[in-house]
Amino acid sequence: AQTVTQSQPEMSVQEAETVTLSCTYDTSESDYYLFWYKQPPSRQMILVIRQEAYKQQNATENRFSVNFQKAAKSFSLKISDSQLGDAAMYFCAYRGSNTDKLIFGTGTRLQVFP
Amino acid sequence: DSGVTQTPKHLITATGQRVTLRCSPRSGDLSVYWYQQSLDQGLQFLIQYYNGEERAKGNILERFSAQQFPDLHSELNLSSLELGDSALYFCASNRQGAWGGYTFGSGTRLTVV
């Protein structure tokens, strides 16, 4: 069975600085999709960024980028120029190519200090 | 507004009771997923429906059941409620073949007292 591990329960960063959140996963599939979701205090789940496993190029969405290392089964999220509004829980998620089900990690709580 | 509507937003009920959570998916989405998020935990997959039929089942208790209606809205029924069922219940939807992630509703906060 596939699993997603987020080993950092909490992280903190100074405003305008850069922070990286870690995620590893375990799968025997070769084709799959990876996601980062943000959950602010409002509890809404917001898609931040997504990556297709067959693409070698790392996805980027404005200040958010990923470092996808397929062989290492690692999918870290880098947030550049951190803003106070980035403070939230961040969840890494995996979806296999033959299923629609998302498997989530346990989350990393990010604090942003002014 | 994500386009996925969940009602009610909050629900407080007593142990042993039964409740129904409702979800309307985003327009055009045929799949509906239900997830449970206990306090400060990750999201646990409960069940998926696609165009009215059950597609996949996760860690859903026998006391819980769901269905998807012809108009594609879905209901999650929770019965014989226990204190441990207190959680945030999310509904999400997506389109067939879309590799993107889901669109989530804002959740229903269930408190069992």
PDB file of C-alpha atoms in Angstrom:
ATOM      1  CA  ALA A   1       0.000   0.000   0.000  1.00  0.00           C
ATOM      2  CA  GLN A   2       1.113   3.493  -0.708  1.00  0.00           C
ATOM      3  CA  THR A   3       2.107   5.726   2.185  1.00  0.00           C
ATOM      4  CA  VAL A   4       3.022   9.378   2.513  1.00  0.00           C
ATOM      5  CA  THR A   5       5.315  10.612   5.265  1.00  0.00           C
ATOM      6  CA  GLN A   6       5.835  14.160   6.441  1.00  0.00           C
ATOM      7  CA  SER A   7       8.542  14.053   9.073  1.00  0.00           C
ATOM      8  CA  GLN A   8       8.331  17.677  10.153  1.00  0.00           C
ATOM      9  CA  PRO A   9       5.304  18.259  12.402  1.00  0.00           C
ATOM     10  CA  GLU A  10       6.157  21.970  12.664  1.00  0.00           C
ATOM     11  CA  MET A  11       8.326  24.440  10.826  1.00  0.00           C
ATOM     12  CA  SER A  12       8.840  28.161  11.181  1.00  0.00           C
ATOM     13  CA  VAL A  13      10.209  30.831   8.892  1.00  0.00           C
ATOM     14  CA  GLN A  14      10.825  34.557   8.978  1.00  0.00           C
ATOM     15  CA  GLU A  15       8.808  36.705   6.643  1.00  0.00           C
ATOM     16  CA  ALA A  16      10.528  37.113   3.237  1.00  0.00           C
ATOM     17  CA  GLU A  17      12.741  34.104   3.862  1.00  0.00           C
ATOM     18  CA  THR A  18      12.632  30.683   2.184  1.00  0.00           C
ATOM     19  CA  VAL A  19      11.457  27.454   3.776  1.00  0.00           C
ATOM     20  CA  THR A  20      11.359  23.855   2.560  1.00  0.00           C
ATOM     21  CA  LEU A  21       8.828  21.285   3.698  1.00  0.00           C
ATOM     22  CA  SER A  22       9.710  17.626   3.300  1.00  0.00           C
ATOM     23  CA  CYS A  23       7.627  14.756   2.016  1.00  0.00           C
ATOM     24  CA  THR A  24       8.525  11.184   1.184  1.00  0.00           C
ATOM     25  CA  TYR A  25       6.284   8.489  -0.160  1.00  0.00           C
ATOM     26  CA  ASP A  26       6.340   4.792  -0.745  1.00  0.00           C
ATOM     27  CA  THR A  27       4.913   3.191  -3.862  1.00  0.00           C
ATOM     28  CA  SER A  28       5.602   0.422  -6.320  1.00  0.00           C
ATOM     29  CA  GLU A  29       3.860   2.279  -9.130  1.00  0.00           C
ATOM     30  CA  SER A  30       5.838   4.044 -11.820  1.00  0.00           C
ATOM     31  CA  ASP A  31       3.138   6.490 -12.822  1.00  0.00           C
ATOM     32  CA  TYR A  32       1.451   8.673 -10.237  1.00  0.00           C
ATOM     33  CA  TYR A  33       0.719  12.224  -9.183  1.00  0.00           C
ATOM     34  CA  LEU A  34       1.839  14.240  -6.195  1.00  0.00           C
ATOM     35  CA  PHE A  35       0.233  17.271  -4.603  1.00  0.00           C
ATOM     36  CA  TRP A  36       0.719  19.840  -1.895  1.00  0.00           C
ATOM     37  CA  TYR A  37      -2.369  21.199  -0.197  1.00  0.00           C
ATOM     38  CA  LYS A  38      -2.555  24.148   2.166  1.00  0.00           C
ATOM     39  CA  GLN A  39      -5.014  24.260   5.041  1.00  0.00           C
ATOM     40  CA  PRO A  40      -5.192  27.703   6.676  1.00  0.00           C
ATOM     41  CA  PRO A  41      -7.034  28.325   9.953  1.00  0.00           C
ATOM     42  CA  SER A  42     -10.257  28.529   7.962  1.00  0.00           C
ATOM     43  CA  ARG A  43      -9.797  24.754   7.425  1.00  0.00           C
ATOM     44  CA  GLN A  44     -10.368  25.055   3.679  1.00  0.00           C
ATOM     45  CA  MET A  45      -8.172  22.663   1.686  1.00  0.00           C
ATOM     46  CA  ILE A  46      -6.416  24.602  -1.075  1.00  0.00           C
ATOM     47  CA  LEU A  47      -4.373  23.002  -3.837  1.00  0.00           C
ATOM     48  CA  VAL A  48      -0.941  24.642  -3.912  1.00  0.00           C
ATOM     49  CA  ILE A  49       0.960  22.703  -6.540  1.00  0.00           C
ATOM     50  CA  ARG A  50       0.946  19.374  -8.354  1.00  0.00           C
ATOM     51  CA  GLN A  51       3.483  17.185 -10.114  1.00  0.00           C
ATOM     52  CA  GLU A  52       3.153  14.354 -12.585  1.00  0.00           C
ATOM     53  CA  ALA A  53       5.684  11.624 -11.887  1.00  0.00           C
ATOM     54  CA  TYR A  54       6.621  11.166 -15.533  1.00  0.00           C
ATOM     55  CA  LYS A  55       7.669  14.807 -15.796  1.00  0.00           C
ATOM     56  CA  GLN A  56      11.266  15.399 -14.816  1.00  0.00           C
ATOM     57  CA  GLN A  57      10.826  19.132 -14.637  1.00  0.00           C
ATOM     58  CA  ASN A  58       9.905  20.399 -11.205  1.00  0.00           C
ATOM     59  CA  ALA A  59       6.572  22.187 -10.966  1.00  0.00           C
ATOM     60  CA  THR A  60       6.488  25.869 -10.060  1.00  0.00           C
ATOM     61  CA  GLU A  61       3.586  28.120  -9.104  1.00  0.00           C
ATOM     62  CA  ASN A  62       4.717  31.658  -8.350  1.00  0.00           C
ATOM     63  CA  ARG A  63       6.540  31.537  -4.995  1.00  0.00           C
ATOM     64  CA  PHE A  64       5.925  27.801  -4.605  1.00  0.00           C
ATOM     65  CA  SER A  65       8.130  25.175  -6.202  1.00  0.00           C
ATOM     66  CA  VAL A  66       8.843  21.521  -5.660  1.00  0.00           C
ATOM     67  CA  ASN A  67      11.952  19.381  -5.663  1.00  0.00           C
ATOM     68  CA  PHE A  68      10.783  16.052  -7.059  1.00  0.00           C
ATOM     69  CA  GLN A  69      13.298  13.231  -6.720  1.00  0.00           C
ATOM     70  CA  LYS A  70      11.617  10.166  -8.163  1.00  0.00           C
ATOM     71  CA  ALA A  71      14.345   7.668  -7.370  1.00  0.00           C
ATOM     72  CA  ALA A  72      14.464   8.836  -3.775  1.00  0.00           C
ATOM     73  CA  LYS A  73      10.651   9.070  -3.609  1.00  0.00           C
ATOM     74  CA  SER A  74      10.923  12.562  -2.267  1.00  0.00           C
ATOM     75  CA  PHE A  75       8.671  15.541  -2.997  1.00  0.00           C
ATOM     76  CA  SER A  76       9.610  18.656  -1.036  1.00  0.00           C
ATOM     77  CA  LEU A  77       7.875  22.023  -1.218  1.00  0.00           C
ATOM     78  CA  LYS A  78       9.869  25.234  -1.276  1.00  0.00           C
ATOM     79  CA  ILE A  79       8.177  28.493  -0.367  1.00  0.00           C
ATOM     80  CA  SER A  80      10.143  31.558  -1.354  1.00  0.00           C
ATOM     81  CA  ASP A  81       9.648  35.093  -0.023  1.00  0.00           C
ATOM     82  CA  SER A  82       7.417  33.746   2.738  1.00  0.00           C
ATOM     83  CA  GLN A  83       4.404  35.832   3.648  1.00  0.00           C
ATOM     84  CA  LEU A  84       2.295  35.944   6.787  1.00  0.00           C
ATOM     85  CA  GLY A  85      -0.570  34.470   4.789  1.00  0.00           C
ATOM     86  CA  ASP A  86       1.476  31.352   4.119  1.00  0.00           C
ATOM     87  CA  ALA A  87       1.007  30.280   7.734  1.00  0.00           C
ATOM     88  CA  ALA A  88      -1.041  27.077   7.570  1.00  0.00           C
ATOM     89  CA  MET A  89      -0.941  23.310   7.699  1.00  0.00           C
ATOM     90  CA  TYR A  90       0.594  21.843   4.570  1.00  0.00           C
ATOM     91  CA  PHE A  91      -0.316  18.366   3.419  1.00  0.00           C
ATOM     92  CA  CYS A  92       1.523  16.267   0.888  1.00  0.00           C
ATOM     93  CA  ALA A  93      -0.681  13.856  -1.062  1.00  0.00           C
ATOM     94  CA  TYR A  94      -0.229  10.976  -3.483  1.00  0.00           C
ATOM     95  CA  ARG A  95      -2.516   9.634  -6.165  1.00  0.00           C
ATOM     96  CA  GLY A  96      -1.781   6.520  -8.195  1.00  0.00           C
ATOM     97  CA  SER A  97      -2.477   6.454 -11.909  1.00  0.00           C
ATOM     98  CA  ASN A  98      -5.149   3.760 -11.576  1.00  0.00           C
ATOM     99  CA  THR A  99      -7.073   5.331  -8.751  1.00  0.00           C
ATOM    100  CA  ASP A 100      -8.720   8.618  -7.956  1.00  0.00           C
ATOM    101  CA  LYS A 101      -8.091   8.287  -4.238  1.00  0.00           C
ATOM    102  CA  LEU A 102      -5.697  10.758  -2.615  1.00  0.00           C
ATOM    103  CA  ILE A 103      -3.474   9.533   0.193  1.00  0.00           C
ATOM    104  CA  PHE A 104      -2.397  12.283   2.557  1.00  0.00           C
ATOM    105  CA  GLY A 105       0.519  12.713   4.878  1.00  0.00           C
ATOM    106  CA  THR A 106      -0.006  13.879   8.445  1.00  0.00           C
ATOM    107  CA  GLY A 107       0.861  17.471   7.656  1.00  0.00           C
ATOM    108  CA  THR A 108       3.409  20.119   8.591  1.00  0.00           C
ATOM    109  CA  ARG A 109       2.319  23.203  10.496  1.00  0.00           C
ATOM    110  CA  LEU A 110       4.124  26.260   9.127  1.00  0.00           C
ATOM    111  CA  GLN A 111       4.464  29.392  11.230  1.00  0.00           C
ATOM    112  CA  VAL A 112       5.588  32.634   9.648  1.00  0.00           C
ATOM    113  CA  PHE A 113       7.110  35.297  11.892  1.00  0.00           C
ATOM    114  CA  PRO A 114       7.254  38.984  10.987  1.00  0.00           C
TER     115      PRO A 114
ATOM    116  CA  ASP B   1     -16.095  29.654  -3.169  1.00  0.00           C
ATOM    117  CA  SER B   2     -14.584  26.402  -4.469  1.00  0.00           C
ATOM    118  CA  GLY B   3     -17.804  25.261  -6.133  1.00  0.00           C
ATOM    119  CA  VAL B   4     -18.192  22.291  -3.781  1.00  0.00           C
ATOM    120  CA  THR B   5     -20.942  22.970  -1.246  1.00  0.00           C
ATOM    121  CA  GLN B   6     -21.204  21.221   2.079  1.00  0.00           C
ATOM    122  CA  THR B   7     -23.993  21.588   4.595  1.00  0.00           C
ATOM    123  CA  PRO B   8     -24.258  22.074   7.449  1.00  0.00           C
ATOM    124  CA  LYS B   9     -21.015  23.841   8.373  1.00  0.00           C
ATOM    125  CA  HIS B  10     -21.324  22.901  12.021  1.00  0.00           C
ATOM    126  CA  LEU B  11     -23.223  20.152  13.775  1.00  0.00           C
ATOM    127  CA  ILE B  12     -23.410  19.332  17.458  1.00  0.00           C
ATOM    128  CA  THR B  13     -25.159  16.166  18.478  1.00  0.00           C
ATOM    129  CA  ALA B  14     -25.278  13.638  21.287  1.00  0.00           C
ATOM    130  CA  THR B  15     -23.774  10.184  21.420  1.00  0.00           C
ATOM    131  CA  GLY B  16     -25.957   7.514  19.908  1.00  0.00           C
ATOM    132  CA  GLN B  17     -27.600   9.881  17.461  1.00  0.00           C
ATOM    133  CA  ARG B  18     -27.622   9.826  13.680  1.00  0.00           C
ATOM    134  CA  VAL B  19     -26.697  12.700  11.377  1.00  0.00           C
ATOM    135  CA  THR B  20     -26.592  13.314   7.639  1.00  0.00           C
ATOM    136  CA  LEU B  21     -23.961  15.438   5.953  1.00  0.00           C
ATOM    137  CA  ARG B  22     -24.674  16.780   2.506  1.00  0.00           C
ATOM    138  CA  CYS B  23     -22.393  17.618  -0.398  1.00  0.00           C
ATOM    139  CA  SER B  24     -23.033  19.159  -3.806  1.00  0.00           C
ATOM    140  CA  PRO B  25     -20.082  18.683  -6.160  1.00  0.00           C
ATOM    141  CA  ARG B  26     -18.691  21.285  -8.506  1.00  0.00           C
ATOM    142  CA  SER B  27     -20.704  21.603 -11.687  1.00  0.00           C
ATOM    143  CA  GLY B  28     -19.654  18.937 -14.175  1.00  0.00           C
ATOM    144  CA  ASP B  29     -17.833  16.764 -11.647  1.00  0.00           C
ATOM    145  CA  LEU B  30     -19.083  13.190 -11.479  1.00  0.00           C
ATOM    146  CA  SER B  31     -16.915  11.938  -8.614  1.00  0.00           C
ATOM    147  CA  VAL B  32     -17.492  12.703  -4.972  1.00  0.00           C
ATOM    148  CA  TYR B  33     -15.118  11.770  -2.194  1.00  0.00           C
ATOM    149  CA  TRP B  34     -15.593  11.858   1.557  1.00  0.00           C
ATOM    150  CA  TYR B  35     -12.713  12.371   3.960  1.00  0.00           C
ATOM    151  CA  GLN B  36     -12.502  12.526   7.727  1.00  0.00           C
ATOM    152  CA  GLN B  37     -10.037  14.781   9.510  1.00  0.00           C
ATOM    153  CA  SER B  38      -9.757  14.267  13.245  1.00  0.00           C
ATOM    154  CA  LEU B  39      -8.204  16.984  15.388  1.00  0.00           C
ATOM    155  CA  ASP B  40      -4.840  18.044  13.935  1.00  0.00           C
ATOM    156  CA  GLN B  41      -4.607  14.877  11.894  1.00  0.00           C
ATOM    157  CA  GLY B  42      -4.287  14.175   8.210  1.00  0.00           C
ATOM    158  CA  LEU B  43      -7.245  13.384   6.033  1.00  0.00           C
ATOM    159  CA  GLN B  44      -8.487   9.810   6.011  1.00  0.00           C
ATOM    160  CA  PHE B  45     -10.298   8.596   2.917  1.00  0.00           C
ATOM    161  CA  LEU B  46     -13.742   7.219   3.622  1.00  0.00           C
ATOM    162  CA  ILE B  47     -15.491   6.540   0.344  1.00  0.00           C
ATOM    163  CA  GLN B  48     -15.779   7.577  -3.308  1.00  0.00           C
ATOM    164  CA  TYR B  49     -18.811   7.695  -5.551  1.00  0.00           C
ATOM    165  CA  TYR B  50     -18.771   8.113  -9.296  1.00  0.00           C
ATOM    166  CA  ASN B  51     -21.955   8.995 -11.154  1.00  0.00           C
ATOM    167  CA  GLY B  52     -24.128   7.378  -8.526  1.00  0.00           C
ATOM    168  CA  GLU B  53     -22.110   4.246  -7.934  1.00  0.00           C
ATOM    169  CA  GLU B  54     -19.656   3.394  -5.194  1.00  0.00           C
ATOM    170  CA  ARG B  55     -16.169   3.395  -6.722  1.00  0.00           C
ATOM    171  CA  ALA B  56     -13.789   2.951  -3.810  1.00  0.00           C
ATOM    172  CA  LYS B  57     -13.970   2.385  -0.098  1.00  0.00           C
ATOM    173  CA  GLY B  58     -11.457   3.348   2.554  1.00  0.00           C
ATOM    174  CA  ASN B  59     -11.485   3.213   6.309  1.00  0.00           C
ATOM    175  CA  ILE B  60     -15.200   3.743   6.658  1.00  0.00           C
ATOM    176  CA  LEU B  61     -16.908   2.332   9.712  1.00  0.00           C
ATOM    177  CA  GLU B  62     -19.953   0.110   9.335  1.00  0.00           C
ATOM    178  CA  ARG B  63     -21.928   2.748  11.245  1.00  0.00           C
ATOM    179  CA  PHE B  64     -21.245   5.126   8.366  1.00  0.00           C
ATOM    180  CA  SER B  65     -22.812   4.961   4.943  1.00  0.00           C
ATOM    181  CA  ALA B  66     -23.020   7.179   1.915  1.00  0.00           C
ATOM    182  CA  GLN B  67     -24.830   7.531  -1.347  1.00  0.00           C
ATOM    183  CA  GLN B  68     -24.810   9.691  -4.446  1.00  0.00           C
ATOM    184  CA  PHE B  69     -28.067  10.733  -5.979  1.00  0.00           C
ATOM    185  CA  PRO B  70     -29.042  11.188  -9.657  1.00  0.00           C
ATOM    186  CA  ASP B  71     -28.423  14.932  -9.394  1.00  0.00           C
ATOM    187  CA  LEU B  72     -24.902  13.976  -8.210  1.00  0.00           C
ATOM    188  CA  HIS B  73     -25.172  15.393  -4.732  1.00  0.00           C
ATOM    189  CA  SER B  74     -24.002  13.039  -2.025  1.00  0.00           C
ATOM    190  CA  GLU B  75     -24.918  12.350   1.566  1.00  0.00           C
ATOM    191  CA  LEU B  76     -22.815  10.814   4.299  1.00  0.00           C
ATOM    192  CA  ASN B  77     -24.844   9.192   7.054  1.00  0.00           C
ATOM    193  CA  LEU B  78     -23.254   8.690  10.444  1.00  0.00           C
ATOM    194  CA  SER B  79     -25.175   6.626  12.991  1.00  0.00           C
ATOM    195  CA  SER B  80     -24.757   5.458  16.584  1.00  0.00           C
ATOM    196  CA  LEU B  81     -22.378   8.355  17.018  1.00  0.00           C
ATOM    197  CA  GLU B  82     -19.511   8.129  19.458  1.00  0.00           C
ATOM    198  CA  LEU B  83     -17.311  10.836  20.952  1.00  0.00           C
ATOM    199  CA  GLY B  84     -14.484   9.694  18.689  1.00  0.00           C
ATOM    200  CA  ASP B  85     -16.517  10.515  15.599  1.00  0.00           C
ATOM    201  CA  SER B  86     -16.033  14.196  16.320  1.00  0.00           C
ATOM    202  CA  ALA B  87     -14.073  15.491  13.344  1.00  0.00           C
ATOM    203  CA  LEU B  88     -14.097  17.653  10.273  1.00  0.00           C
ATOM    204  CA  TYR B  89     -15.732  15.854   7.375  1.00  0.00           C
ATOM    205  CA  PHE B  90     -14.705  16.979   3.923  1.00  0.00           C
ATOM    206  CA  CYS B  91     -16.339  16.356   0.630  1.00  0.00           C
ATOM    207  CA  ALA B  92     -14.375  16.794  -2.589  1.00  0.00           C
ATOM    208  CA  SER B  93     -15.084  16.360  -6.267  1.00  0.00           C
ATOM    209  CA  ASN B  94     -13.210  16.063  -9.534  1.00  0.00           C
ATOM    210  CA  ARG B  95     -13.786  15.231 -13.166  1.00  0.00           C
ATOM    211  CA  GLN B  96     -13.204  11.842 -14.724  1.00  0.00           C
ATOM    212  CA  GLY B  97      -9.755  11.523 -16.181  1.00  0.00           C
ATOM    213  CA  ALA B  98      -8.621  14.764 -14.629  1.00  0.00           C
ATOM    214  CA  TRP B  99      -5.232  14.146 -13.146  1.00  0.00           C
ATOM    215  CA  GLY B 100      -5.424  17.209 -11.029  1.00  0.00           C
ATOM    216  CA  GLY B 101      -6.248  17.111  -7.393  1.00  0.00           C
ATOM    217  CA  TYR B 102      -9.663  17.448  -5.974  1.00  0.00           C
ATOM    218  CA  THR B 103     -11.665  20.535  -5.262  1.00  0.00           C
ATOM    219  CA  PHE B 104     -12.651  20.468  -1.623  1.00  0.00           C
ATOM    220  CA  GLY B 105     -15.678  21.834   0.121  1.00  0.00           C
ATOM    221  CA  SER B 106     -15.276  23.848   3.295  1.00  0.00           C
ATOM    222  CA  GLY B 107     -16.120  20.869   5.474  1.00  0.00           C
ATOM    223  CA  THR B 108     -18.673  20.017   8.146  1.00  0.00           C
ATOM    224  CA  ARG B 109     -17.446  20.265  11.718  1.00  0.00           C
ATOM    225  CA  LEU B 110     -19.157  17.490  13.698  1.00  0.00           C
ATOM    226  CA  THR B 111     -19.022  17.589  17.468  1.00  0.00           C
ATOM    227  CA  VAL B 112     -20.427  14.649  19.394  1.00  0.00           C
ATOM    228  CA  VAL B 113     -21.123  15.382  23.061  1.00  0.00           C
TER     229      VAL B 113
END
